[in-house]
Structure formats: structure tokens, C-alpha cells
PDB file of C-alpha atoms and ligand atoms in Angstrom:
ATOM      1  CA  MET A 553      94.467  90.957 107.567  1.00 96.00           C
ATOM      2  CA  ARG A 554      95.251  93.839 109.883  1.00 97.00           C
ATOM      3  CA  ILE A 555      92.982  96.893 110.119  1.00 98.00           C
ATOM      4  CA  VAL A 556      94.916  99.992 111.107  1.00 97.00           C
ATOM      5  CA  PRO A 557      93.680 103.593 111.420  1.00 98.00           C
ATOM      6  CA  ALA A 558      95.586 105.914 109.108  1.00 98.00           C
ATOM      7  CA  ASN A 559      94.993 108.862 111.453  1.00 97.00           C
ATOM      8  CA  GLY A 560      94.603 111.166 108.485  1.00 97.00           C
ATOM      9  CA  LYS A 561      97.899 110.259 106.859  1.00 98.00           C
ATOM     10  CA  LEU A 562      98.338 107.704 104.095  1.00 98.00           C
ATOM     11  CA  SER A 563     101.625 106.970 102.360  1.00 98.00           C
ATOM     12  CA  LEU A 564     101.445 105.994  98.690  1.00 98.00           C
ATOM     13  CA  LYS A 565     104.507 103.779  99.190  1.00 98.00           C
ATOM     14  CA  ASN A 566     105.066 100.949 101.638  1.00 98.00           C
ATOM     15  CA  ASP A 567     107.425  98.042 102.366  1.00 97.00           C
ATOM     16  CA  GLY A 568     105.869  95.846  99.672  1.00 98.00           C
ATOM     17  CA  THR A 569     102.797  94.628 101.552  1.00 98.00           C
ATOM     18  CA  LEU A 570      99.430  94.822  99.826  1.00 98.00           C
ATOM     19  CA  GLU A 571      97.129  97.327 101.499  1.00 98.00           C
ATOM     20  CA  ILE A 572      93.775  98.873 100.712  1.00 98.00           C
ATOM     21  CA  PHE A 573      92.780 102.250 102.098  1.00 98.00           C
ATOM     22  CA  PHE A 574      89.168 103.399 101.918  1.00 98.00           C
ATOM     23  CA  LEU A 575      88.697 107.044 100.982  1.00 98.00           C
ATOM     24  CA  GLY A 576      85.030 106.428 101.676  1.00 98.00           C
ATOM     25  CA  VAL A 577      82.566 103.613 102.265  1.00 98.00           C
ATOM     26  CA  GLY A 578      79.282 105.458 101.707  1.00 98.00           C
ATOM     27  CA  SER A 579      76.586 105.159  99.091  1.00 96.00           C
ATOM     28  CA  ALA A 580      76.033 107.758  96.370  1.00 96.00           C
ATOM     29  CA  PHE A 581      73.578 109.581  98.667  1.00 96.00           C
ATOM     30  CA  ALA A 582      75.497 109.346 101.949  1.00 97.00           C
ATOM     31  CA  LYS A 583      76.036 112.649 103.771  1.00 97.00           C
ATOM     32  CA  THR A 584      77.947 111.428 106.824  1.00 98.00           C
ATOM     33  CA  LEU A 585      80.296 109.154 104.838  1.00 98.00           C
ATOM     34  CA  TYR A 586      82.451 109.787 101.808  1.00 98.00           C
ATOM     35  CA  GLN A 587      81.606 107.802  98.688  1.00 98.00           C
ATOM     36  CA  THR A 588      83.069 104.336  98.203  1.00 98.00           C
ATOM     37  CA  ASN A 589      86.462 104.970  96.599  1.00 98.00           C
ATOM     38  CA  PHE A 590      89.737 103.303  97.636  1.00 98.00           C
ATOM     39  CA  VAL A 591      93.480 103.283  97.127  1.00 98.00           C
ATOM     40  CA  ILE A 592      95.547 100.116  96.633  1.00 98.00           C
ATOM     41  CA  VAL A 593      99.167 100.492  97.730  1.00 98.00           C
ATOM     42  CA  GLN A 594     101.998  97.986  97.363  1.00 98.00           C
ATOM     43  CA  GLY A 595     105.686  98.878  97.298  1.00 98.00           C
ATOM     44  CA  ASP A 596     106.197 101.978  95.136  1.00 98.00           C
ATOM     45  CA  THR A 597     102.906 101.534  93.290  1.00 98.00           C
ATOM     46  CA  HIS A 598      99.410 102.803  93.991  1.00 98.00           C
ATOM     47  CA  VAL A 599      96.111 102.562  92.132  1.00 98.00           C
ATOM     48  CA  VAL A 600      93.135 104.737  93.018  1.00 98.00           C
ATOM     49  CA  VAL A 601      89.959 102.773  92.309  1.00 98.00           C
ATOM     50  CA  ASP A 602      87.173 105.283  91.654  1.00 98.00           C
ATOM     51  CA  PHE A 603      87.247 108.978  92.486  1.00 98.00           C
ATOM     52  CA  GLY A 604      83.746 110.314  92.979  1.00 98.00           C
ATOM     53  CA  MET A 605      82.318 113.698  93.894  1.00 98.00           C
ATOM     54  CA  THR A 606      83.672 113.405  97.441  1.00 98.00           C
ATOM     55  CA  GLY A 607      87.055 112.022  96.310  1.00 98.00           C
ATOM     56  CA  PRO A 608      89.060 115.270  96.392  1.00 98.00           C
ATOM     57  CA  MET A 609      87.873 116.186  99.892  1.00 98.00           C
ATOM     58  CA  ALA A 610      88.251 112.641 101.241  1.00 98.00           C
ATOM     59  CA  LEU A 611      91.786 112.470  99.851  1.00 98.00           C
ATOM     60  CA  HIS A 612      92.658 115.651 101.708  1.00 98.00           C
ATOM     61  CA  ASN A 613      90.814 114.939 104.961  1.00 98.00           C
ATOM     62  CA  LEU A 614      91.354 111.184 105.419  1.00 98.00           C
ATOM     63  CA  ALA A 615      94.637 110.549 103.590  1.00 98.00           C
ATOM     64  CA  GLY A 616      96.387 113.918 103.986  1.00 98.00           C
ATOM     65  CA  LEU A 617      97.208 113.806 100.278  1.00 98.00           C
ATOM     66  CA  GLU A 618      96.839 116.263  97.414  1.00 96.00           C
ATOM     67  CA  MET A 619      95.487 115.271  94.006  1.00 97.00           C
ATOM     68  CA  SER A 620      98.782 116.267  92.388  1.00 96.00           C
ATOM     69  CA  GLY A 621     100.377 113.245  94.125  1.00 96.00           C
ATOM     70  CA  LEU A 622      98.143 110.651  92.457  1.00 98.00           C
ATOM     71  CA  GLU A 623      99.523 108.693  89.509  1.00 98.00           C
ATOM     72  CA  VAL A 624      97.208 105.805  88.542  1.00 98.00           C
ATOM     73  CA  ILE A 625      93.412 105.643  88.534  1.00 98.00           C
ATOM     74  CA  LEU A 626      90.945 102.893  87.686  1.00 98.00           C
ATOM     75  CA  PRO A 627      87.322 104.008  87.199  1.00 98.00           C
ATOM     76  CA  THR A 628      84.828 101.148  87.588  1.00 98.00           C
ATOM     77  CA  HIS A 629      81.762 102.802  86.052  1.00 98.00           C
ATOM     78  CA  SER A 630      80.203 106.125  85.148  1.00 98.00           C
ATOM     79  CA  HIS A 631      78.090 107.020  88.198  1.00 98.00           C
ATOM     80  CA  ALA A 632      79.189 110.320  89.732  1.00 98.00           C
ATOM     81  CA  ASP A 633      80.062 108.744  93.087  1.00 98.00           C
ATOM     82  CA  HIS A 634      82.745 106.799  91.179  1.00 98.00           C
ATOM     83  CA  VAL A 635      83.943 109.249  88.508  1.00 98.00           C
ATOM     84  CA  GLY A 636      82.649 112.664  89.641  1.00 98.00           C
ATOM     85  CA  GLY A 637      86.068 113.749  90.963  1.00 98.00           C
ATOM     86  CA  ILE A 638      88.069 112.739  87.900  1.00 98.00           C
ATOM     87  CA  GLU A 639      87.647 116.067  86.092  1.00 98.00           C
ATOM     88  CA  SER A 640      89.143 117.839  89.095  1.00 98.00           C
ATOM     89  CA  LEU A 641      91.914 115.233  89.328  1.00 98.00           C
ATOM     90  CA  ALA A 642      92.722 115.585  85.614  1.00 98.00           C
ATOM     91  CA  LEU A 643      92.951 119.377  85.886  1.00 98.00           C
ATOM     92  CA  ALA A 644      95.138 119.139  88.991  1.00 98.00           C
ATOM     93  CA  ASN A 645      97.426 116.713  87.167  1.00 98.00           C
ATOM     94  CA  ARG A 646      97.714 118.758  83.962  1.00 97.00           C
ATOM     95  CA  TYR A 647      98.015 122.241  85.434  1.00 96.00           C
ATOM     96  CA  ILE A 648      99.636 121.658  88.834  1.00 96.00           C
ATOM     97  CA  ALA A 649     101.412 118.287  88.939  1.00 96.00           C
ATOM     98  CA  ARG A 650     102.774 118.371  85.384  1.00 97.00           C
ATOM     99  CA  ARG A 651     103.109 122.083  84.566  1.00 95.00           C
ATOM    100  CA  ILE A 652     104.390 123.313  87.918  1.00 96.00           C
ATOM    101  CA  MET A 653     105.825 120.240  89.642  1.00 96.00           C
ATOM    102  CA  GLY A 654     107.162 118.366  86.593  1.00 96.00           C
ATOM    103  CA  LYS A 655     105.338 115.140  87.448  1.00 97.00           C
ATOM    104  CA  PRO A 656     104.161 112.592  84.866  1.00 97.00           C
ATOM    105  CA  LYS A 657     100.791 112.421  83.158  1.00 98.00           C
ATOM    106  CA  LEU A 658      98.038 110.643  85.051  1.00 98.00           C
ATOM    107  CA  LYS A 659      97.665 107.000  84.039  1.00 98.00           C
ATOM    108  CA  MET A 660      94.240 105.439  83.715  1.00 98.00           C
ATOM    109  CA  ILE A 661      93.541 101.692  83.703  1.00 98.00           C
ATOM    110  CA  VAL A 662      90.741 101.555  81.169  1.00 98.00           C
ATOM    111  CA  THR A 663      89.538  99.394  78.307  1.00 98.00           C
ATOM    112  CA  GLU A 664      89.218 100.988  74.863  1.00 97.00           C
ATOM    113  CA  GLU A 665      85.465 100.582  74.987  1.00 97.00           C
ATOM    114  CA  TYR A 666      85.039 102.223  78.359  1.00 98.00           C
ATOM    115  CA  GLU A 667      87.539 104.998  77.549  1.00 98.00           C
ATOM    116  CA  ARG A 668      85.258 106.197  74.740  1.00 98.00           C
ATOM    117  CA  ILE A 669      82.187 106.099  76.955  1.00 98.00           C
ATOM    118  CA  LEU A 670      83.858 107.861  79.874  1.00 98.00           C
ATOM    119  CA  TRP A 671      85.344 110.609  77.698  1.00 98.00           C
ATOM    120  CA  ASP A 672      82.401 111.230  75.397  1.00 98.00           C
ATOM    121  CA  MET A 673      79.596 110.975  77.939  1.00 98.00           C
ATOM    122  CA  THR A 674      81.180 112.271  81.156  1.00 98.00           C
ATOM    123  CA  LEU A 675      84.574 113.974  81.007  1.00 98.00           C
ATOM    124  CA  ARG A 676      84.625 115.808  77.682  1.00 97.00           C
ATOM    125  CA  GLY A 677      82.271 118.633  78.720  1.00 96.00           C
ATOM    126  CA  GLY A 678      84.627 119.874  81.410  1.00 97.00           C
ATOM    127  CA  LEU A 679      87.998 119.011  79.932  1.00 97.00           C
ATOM    128  CA  GLU A 680      87.895 119.557  76.164  1.00 95.00           C
ATOM    129  CA  TRP A 681      87.850 123.366  75.950  1.00 93.00           C
ATOM    130  CA  ASN A 682      90.419 124.429  78.525  1.00 93.00           C
ATOM    131  CA  GLU A 683      93.084 125.399  75.975  1.00 90.00           C
ATOM    132  CA  GLN A 684      94.046 124.953  72.365  1.00 83.00           C
ATOM    133  CA  ASP A 685      97.360 123.637  71.201  1.00 76.00           C
ATOM    134  CA  ASP A 686      99.393 125.174  68.377  1.00 81.00           C
ATOM    135  CA  ALA A 687      97.365 123.257  65.814  1.00 82.00           C
ATOM    136  CA  GLY A 688      94.213 124.789  67.229  1.00 82.00           C
ATOM    137  CA  LYS A 689      92.805 121.480  68.340  1.00 84.00           C
ATOM    138  CA  LYS A 690      90.676 120.957  71.380  1.00 92.00           C
ATOM    139  CA  LEU A 691      92.084 118.772  74.128  1.00 94.00           C
ATOM    140  CA  SER A 692      91.500 115.036  74.021  1.00 95.00           C
ATOM    141  CA  PHE A 693      91.521 112.163  76.501  1.00 98.00           C
ATOM    142  CA  TYR A 694      95.226 111.646  75.724  1.00 97.00           C
ATOM    143  CA  ASP A 695      96.154 115.202  76.708  1.00 96.00           C
ATOM    144  CA  TYR A 696      95.085 114.314  80.237  1.00 98.00           C
ATOM    145  CA  PHE A 697      95.627 110.577  80.557  1.00 98.00           C
ATOM    146  CA  ASP A 698      97.995 107.820  79.491  1.00 98.00           C
ATOM    147  CA  PRO A 699      95.851 104.721  79.198  1.00 98.00           C
ATOM    148  CA  ILE A 700      97.002 101.401  80.660  1.00 98.00           C
ATOM    149  CA  ARG A 701      95.135  98.713  78.746  1.00 98.00           C
ATOM    150  CA  PRO A 702      94.034  95.683  80.709  1.00 98.00           C
ATOM    151  CA  ALA A 703      94.357  92.470  78.724  1.00 98.00           C
ATOM    152  CA  TRP A 704      91.460  90.197  77.912  1.00 97.00           C
ATOM    153  CA  LYS A 705      91.444  87.214  80.263  1.00 96.00           C
ATOM    154  CA  GLY A 706      89.963  84.139  78.678  1.00 92.00           C
ATOM    155  CA  GLY A 707      88.577  81.108  80.466  1.00 92.00           C
ATOM    156  CA  HIS A 708      85.950  83.053  82.400  1.00 92.00           C
ATOM    157  CA  ASP A 709      82.234  82.863  81.787  1.00 91.00           C
ATOM    158  CA  ARG A 710      81.938  86.636  81.957  1.00 96.00           C
ATOM    159  CA  GLU A 711      83.903  89.520  80.442  1.00 97.00           C
ATOM    160  CA  THR A 712      87.133  89.685  82.433  1.00 98.00           C
ATOM    161  CA  PHE A 713      90.374  91.647  81.976  1.00 98.00           C
ATOM    162  CA  GLU A 714      93.646  91.675  83.889  1.00 98.00           C
ATOM    163  CA  VAL A 715      96.407  94.189  84.381  1.00 98.00           C
ATOM    164  CA  GLN A 716      99.720  94.283  86.229  1.00 98.00           C
ATOM    165  CA  VAL A 717     100.916  97.652  87.573  1.00 98.00           C
ATOM    166  CA  GLY A 718     104.148  97.330  89.543  1.00 98.00           C
ATOM    167  CA  ASP A 719     103.487  94.582  92.095  1.00 96.00           C
ATOM    168  CA  ILE A 720      99.722  95.060  91.936  1.00 98.00           C
ATOM    169  CA  HIS A 721      97.731  92.586  89.837  1.00 98.00           C
ATOM    170  CA  ILE A 722      94.120  93.474  89.152  1.00 98.00           C
ATOM    171  CA  GLU A 723      91.500  91.295  87.543  1.00 98.00           C
ATOM    172  CA  MET A 724      88.512  93.356  86.327  1.00 98.00           C
ATOM    173  CA  PHE A 725      85.200  91.558  85.913  1.00 98.00           C
ATOM    174  CA  ARG A 726      81.871  92.883  84.622  1.00 97.00           C
ATOM    175  CA  THR A 727      79.103  93.331  87.177  1.00 98.00           C
ATOM    176  CA  LYS A 728      75.313  93.420  87.021  1.00 97.00           C
ATOM    177  CA  HIS A 729      74.629  96.970  88.257  1.00 96.00           C
ATOM    178  CA  VAL A 730      72.261  99.060  86.077  1.00 96.00           C
ATOM    179  CA  PRO A 731      69.526  99.095  85.011  1.00 96.00           C
ATOM    180  CA  GLU A 732      67.529  97.377  87.724  1.00 94.00           C
ATOM    181  CA  GLN A 733      65.680  95.413  85.038  1.00 94.00           C
ATOM    182  CA  ALA A 734      68.776  93.825  83.478  1.00 92.00           C
ATOM    183  CA  ALA A 735      68.712  90.057  83.935  1.00 91.00           C
ATOM    184  CA  THR A 736      72.438  89.468  83.398  1.00 93.00           C
ATOM    185  CA  TRP A 737      75.748  91.293  83.327  1.00 93.00           C
ATOM    186  CA  GLN A 738      75.571  91.237  79.516  1.00 93.00           C
ATOM    187  CA  ASP A 739      72.372  93.318  79.621  1.00 93.00           C
ATOM    188  CA  SER A 740      73.876  95.781  82.097  1.00 95.00           C
ATOM    189  CA  PHE A 741      75.776  98.979  81.364  1.00 96.00           C
ATOM    190  CA  ILE A 742      79.558  98.658  81.722  1.00 97.00           C
ATOM    191  CA  SER A 743      80.597  98.343  85.352  1.00 97.00           C
ATOM    192  CA  TYR A 744      83.614  96.485  86.731  1.00 98.00           C
ATOM    193  CA  GLY A 745      84.547  94.972  90.046  1.00 98.00           C
ATOM    194  CA  VAL A 746      88.139  94.080  90.934  1.00 98.00           C
ATOM    195  CA  TYR A 747      90.032  91.067  92.280  1.00 98.00           C
ATOM    196  CA  ILE A 748      93.404  92.144  93.630  1.00 98.00           C
ATOM    197  CA  ASN A 749      96.585  90.027  93.687  1.00 98.00           C
ATOM    198  CA  HIS A 750      94.508  86.824  93.453  1.00 98.00           C
ATOM    199  CA  ARG A 751      93.498  87.468  97.075  1.00 98.00           C
ATOM    200  CA  VAL A 752      91.029  90.275  97.637  1.00 98.00           C
ATOM    201  CA  PHE A 753      87.636  90.760  95.992  1.00 98.00           C
ATOM    202  CA  VAL A 754      85.936  94.158  95.762  1.00 98.00           C
ATOM    203  CA  SER A 755      82.529  94.074  94.107  1.00 98.00           C
ATOM    204  CA  ALA A 756      82.342  97.803  93.337  1.00 97.00           C
ATOM    205  CA  ASP A 757      78.677  98.259  92.389  1.00 97.00           C
ATOM    206  CA  THR A 758      76.520  95.256  91.637  1.00 97.00           C
ATOM    207  CA  ARG A 759      73.098  93.821  92.244  1.00 96.00           C
ATOM    208  CA  MET A 760      73.004  90.382  93.842  1.00 96.00           C
ATOM    209  CA  ASP A 761      74.913  88.066  91.516  1.00 96.00           C
ATOM    210  CA  ALA A 762      75.153  84.497  92.794  1.00 96.00           C
ATOM    211  CA  GLU A 763      77.324  83.346  89.883  1.00 96.00           C
ATOM    212  CA  LEU A 764      79.853  86.077  90.617  1.00 97.00           C
ATOM    213  CA  LEU A 765      80.054  85.098  94.286  1.00 98.00           C
ATOM    214  CA  ASP A 766      80.218  81.375  93.442  1.00 97.00           C
ATOM    215  CA  HIS A 767      83.318  82.087  91.372  1.00 97.00           C
ATOM    216  CA  TYR A 768      85.173  84.501  93.663  1.00 98.00           C
ATOM    217  CA  ALA A 769      84.166  83.448  97.200  1.00 98.00           C
ATOM    218  CA  PRO A 770      86.247  80.216  97.200  1.00 98.00           C
ATOM    219  CA  ILE A 771      89.371  81.988  95.918  1.00 98.00           C
ATOM    220  CA  SER A 772      89.191  85.197  97.997  1.00 98.00           C
ATOM    221  CA  GLU A 773      90.774  85.706 101.422  1.00 98.00           C
ATOM    222  CA  VAL A 774      88.698  88.808 102.017  1.00 98.00           C
ATOM    223  CA  MET A 775      85.708  90.212 100.146  1.00 98.00           C
ATOM    224  CA  PHE A 776      84.429  93.778 100.141  1.00 98.00           C
ATOM    225  CA  HIS A 777      80.842  93.845  98.888  1.00 98.00           C
ATOM    226  CA  ASP A 778      78.402  96.655  98.266  1.00 98.00           C
ATOM    227  CA  VAL A 779      75.158  96.646 100.221  1.00 98.00           C
ATOM    228  CA  GLN A 780      71.798  98.400 100.426  1.00 97.00           C
ATOM    229  CA  PHE A 781      69.249  98.031 103.207  1.00 96.00           C
ATOM    230  CA  PHE A 782      66.170  97.423 101.046  1.00 93.00           C
ATOM    231  CA  SER A 783      65.088  95.183  98.160  1.00 91.00           C
ATOM    232  CA  GLY A 784      65.076  96.019  94.469  1.00 89.00           C
ATOM    233  CA  ALA A 785      67.090  98.910  92.962  1.00 92.00           C
ATOM    234  CA  VAL A 786      70.669  98.580  91.750  1.00 95.00           C
ATOM    235  CA  HIS A 787      72.781  97.374  94.683  1.00 96.00           C
ATOM    236  CA  THR A 788      72.827  94.139  96.682  1.00 96.00           C
ATOM    237  CA  PRO A 789      70.257  93.907  99.481  1.00 97.00           C
ATOM    238  CA  LEU A 790      71.617  92.997 102.912  1.00 98.00           C
ATOM    239  CA  SER A 791      68.971  90.254 103.107  1.00 97.00           C
ATOM    240  CA  ASP A 792      70.512  88.532 100.053  1.00 97.00           C
ATOM    241  CA  LEU A 793      74.004  88.685 101.555  1.00 98.00           C
ATOM    242  CA  GLN A 794      72.677  87.369 104.876  1.00 98.00           C
ATOM    243  CA  ALA A 795      71.578  84.209 103.029  1.00 98.00           C
ATOM    244  CA  LEU A 796      75.192  83.409 102.046  1.00 98.00           C
ATOM    245  CA  PRO A 797      77.090  80.585 103.812  1.00 98.00           C
ATOM    246  CA  ALA A 798      78.568  81.488 107.183  1.00 98.00           C
ATOM    247  CA  ASP A 799      82.190  81.082 106.019  1.00 98.00           C
ATOM    248  CA  VAL A 800      81.637  83.539 103.156  1.00 98.00           C
ATOM    249  CA  LYS A 801      79.988  86.114 105.428  1.00 98.00           C
ATOM    250  CA  LYS A 802      82.857  85.826 107.926  1.00 98.00           C
ATOM    251  CA  LYS A 803      85.348  87.117 105.346  1.00 98.00           C
ATOM    252  CA  MET A 804      82.987  89.688 103.831  1.00 98.00           C
ATOM    253  CA  PHE A 805      83.145  93.376 104.712  1.00 98.00           C
ATOM    254  CA  LEU A 806      80.361  95.681 103.578  1.00 98.00           C
ATOM    255  CA  ILE A 807      80.908  98.855 101.575  1.00 98.00           C
ATOM    256  CA  HIS A 808      78.782 101.472  99.782  1.00 98.00           C
ATOM    257  CA  TYR A 809      76.338 101.727 102.706  1.00 98.00           C
ATOM    258  CA  SER A 810      73.950 104.494 103.642  1.00 98.00           C
ATOM    259  CA  ASP A 811      73.991 106.880 106.611  1.00 98.00           C
ATOM    260  CA  ASN A 812      71.622 104.727 108.689  1.00 97.00           C
ATOM    261  CA  TRP A 813      74.034 101.772 108.773  1.00 97.00           C
ATOM    262  CA  GLN A 814      74.090 101.634 112.582  1.00 96.00           C
ATOM    263  CA  GLN A 815      70.448 100.501 112.522  1.00 98.00           C
ATOM    264  CA  HIS A 816      71.491  97.291 110.743  1.00 97.00           C
ATOM    265  CA  THR A 817      73.469  94.660 112.624  1.00 95.00           C
ATOM    266  CA  VAL A 818      75.966  92.680 110.582  1.00 97.00           C
ATOM    267  CA  ASP A 819      77.580  90.616 113.337  1.00 97.00           C
ATOM    268  CA  ASP A 820      77.750  87.485 111.189  1.00 97.00           C
ATOM    269  CA  PHE A 821      79.875  89.346 108.593  1.00 98.00           C
ATOM    270  CA  GLY A 822      83.452  90.561 108.863  1.00 98.00           C
ATOM    271  CA  GLY A 823      81.768  93.877 109.521  1.00 98.00           C
ATOM    272  CA  TYR A 824      81.361  97.249 107.891  1.00 98.00           C
ATOM    273  CA  ALA A 825      84.533  98.410 106.142  1.00 98.00           C
ATOM    274  CA  GLN A 826      85.598 101.754 107.588  1.00 98.00           C
ATOM    275  CA  GLN A 827      86.803 104.814 105.753  1.00 98.00           C
ATOM    276  CA  GLY A 828      90.155 106.222 106.797  1.00 98.00           C
ATOM    277  CA  TYR A 829      91.479 102.772 107.706  1.00 98.00           C
ATOM    278  CA  ARG A 830      94.223 100.688 106.108  1.00 98.00           C
ATOM    279  CA  TYR A 831      93.415  97.038 105.417  1.00 98.00           C
ATOM    280  CA  ILE A 832      96.823  95.367 105.336  1.00 98.00           C
ATOM    281  CA  PHE A 833      97.372  91.902 103.852  1.00 98.00           C
ATOM    282  CA  ASP A 834     100.597  90.487 105.277  1.00 93.00           C
TER     283      ASP A 834
HETATM  284 ZN1   ZN B1697      76.920 102.842  90.605  1.00 67.81          ZN
END
């Protein structure tokens, strides 16, 4: 893997190599980092995984891109640091990209179950009433998004889906994120992590989940894992990750960290993933 600074300019097309660009690596509360959202690029295809409250500004400042240029999004779960920018993105797509620039409707990789939750509990308030069509109806999810349905992937001991978009293959697995009291992923609210091209693991948000790491660590070249610097709560404590085998830590880069990250040494890991950088998998 090569780590290359984007110097404020990301292209949404490349020569066919898988790359991941971090629009942010911060926690929900970070003030000196953008929130952990990223863009997967391979060939002519891109997928934006999560677009939180800081997404629109990070896209502009770190990638030199406008929202009207984005085509495919994959929201992992309903916290605002992961979906808080989607209303803005949907409006930019409908009223700028499509109406003025003639671009296609935004595509969203989303299961049927999560589509209903995301629309009814998060997006509808800001998107439903912006206009009425000739039939007088309010706008729906489908006026803003074309869904891409991931397929159920059997043979896993947790809920897992997979989807192919262009050259990019994404496996989506359920994580154990909220509430803090949930004992298993089944008891947790919907939240997905992703495994890209059978090579790269990104936890998105999860509490420590040994079974998840047992499954993906042996089959991942590189792992990006969320971290918090204290015990309890709804992310994975650094102390739990420090107890992992040395070979796993070596290929693990930390994401979703708080502003005081420089006080915590992670020399035995790959390191802290950095926003504004391209992680290129030749
Ligand atoms: Zn979260």
C-alpha cells in the first residue's frame, strides 16, 4: 500500500487501481479533524462511504470536489457524523447536478430495511416538502436516490451483504455499535462496516468485537479500525486493540479518533490514518 498526499485535489477516476481517500478521520466530536468519511475510487467508479456533518466542507477543502460531482454513496449508520451531510448532498444532486448540469440521480447502496429507517427517521424532515409534483405528492426517497441493493451473502455467522459497483466489490457486515449495553450485533441498531475488493477492511463504527476481527483479520491486507481513548461507550478502546496480535496491529490503521490523538502513541500499529491522503492498493 502506498500513502500519497492528495494536496487538496482528488480525482474520482484513476487507472484502475483501488484507492481509498479519507475525507476525515475524526470522531463525532472532533473539532480539529473532519469526521470519518471516505471515498473509494477504482477506474471510472467511486463510492462515498458516509457523508457526515463535515462532509460537504471536507469534500471541498481536502478533495477539491463539489457535491454535484458525487454519484454513489453508502451510508453505514444513522449517526450525524456519518449521514448528517446527505440532505445537503441530495439537494445539490437534485437541484444543481441534475436540473442544471444534466447529471444522473444520486445512487445509494442501501438495504431495503435501512432505506426505510434512514428516510423516515433522518432524511424525510428536510427533503420531503421541497416541492410538489403534478400529482401534488410530496417528494419521496426515490425522487432523490436510485437505490443499489446489496445482495444477501450467506455462509457468514452475522448479517452480511455484498454489492458490485463497477470494479469495486463491497461486502457489508453488521457491527456492534449502539447501544453500549448491547451484547451482540443482533441486539445493536443497524450499523455496517465494509470489506473492499476482498482486501481491505474498514470497521466503520463498532465496539470491540473479537469475532469480527477473528473473521476479517486473516483475510485483510490492511484494516482501518475505529478507536476511542477510554473504556466503555460505543467505540473500540485503544487498550483492546493493543491486546491484538502483533501481525494484526502492524496492518491496522486507526480511524475515528479524537482531537487529543497525539497524546496516544500507536507505534505498534500501522499508524493513524490521515485525512486528505490517498491509500493506494497496487
Ligand atoms: Zn456512530
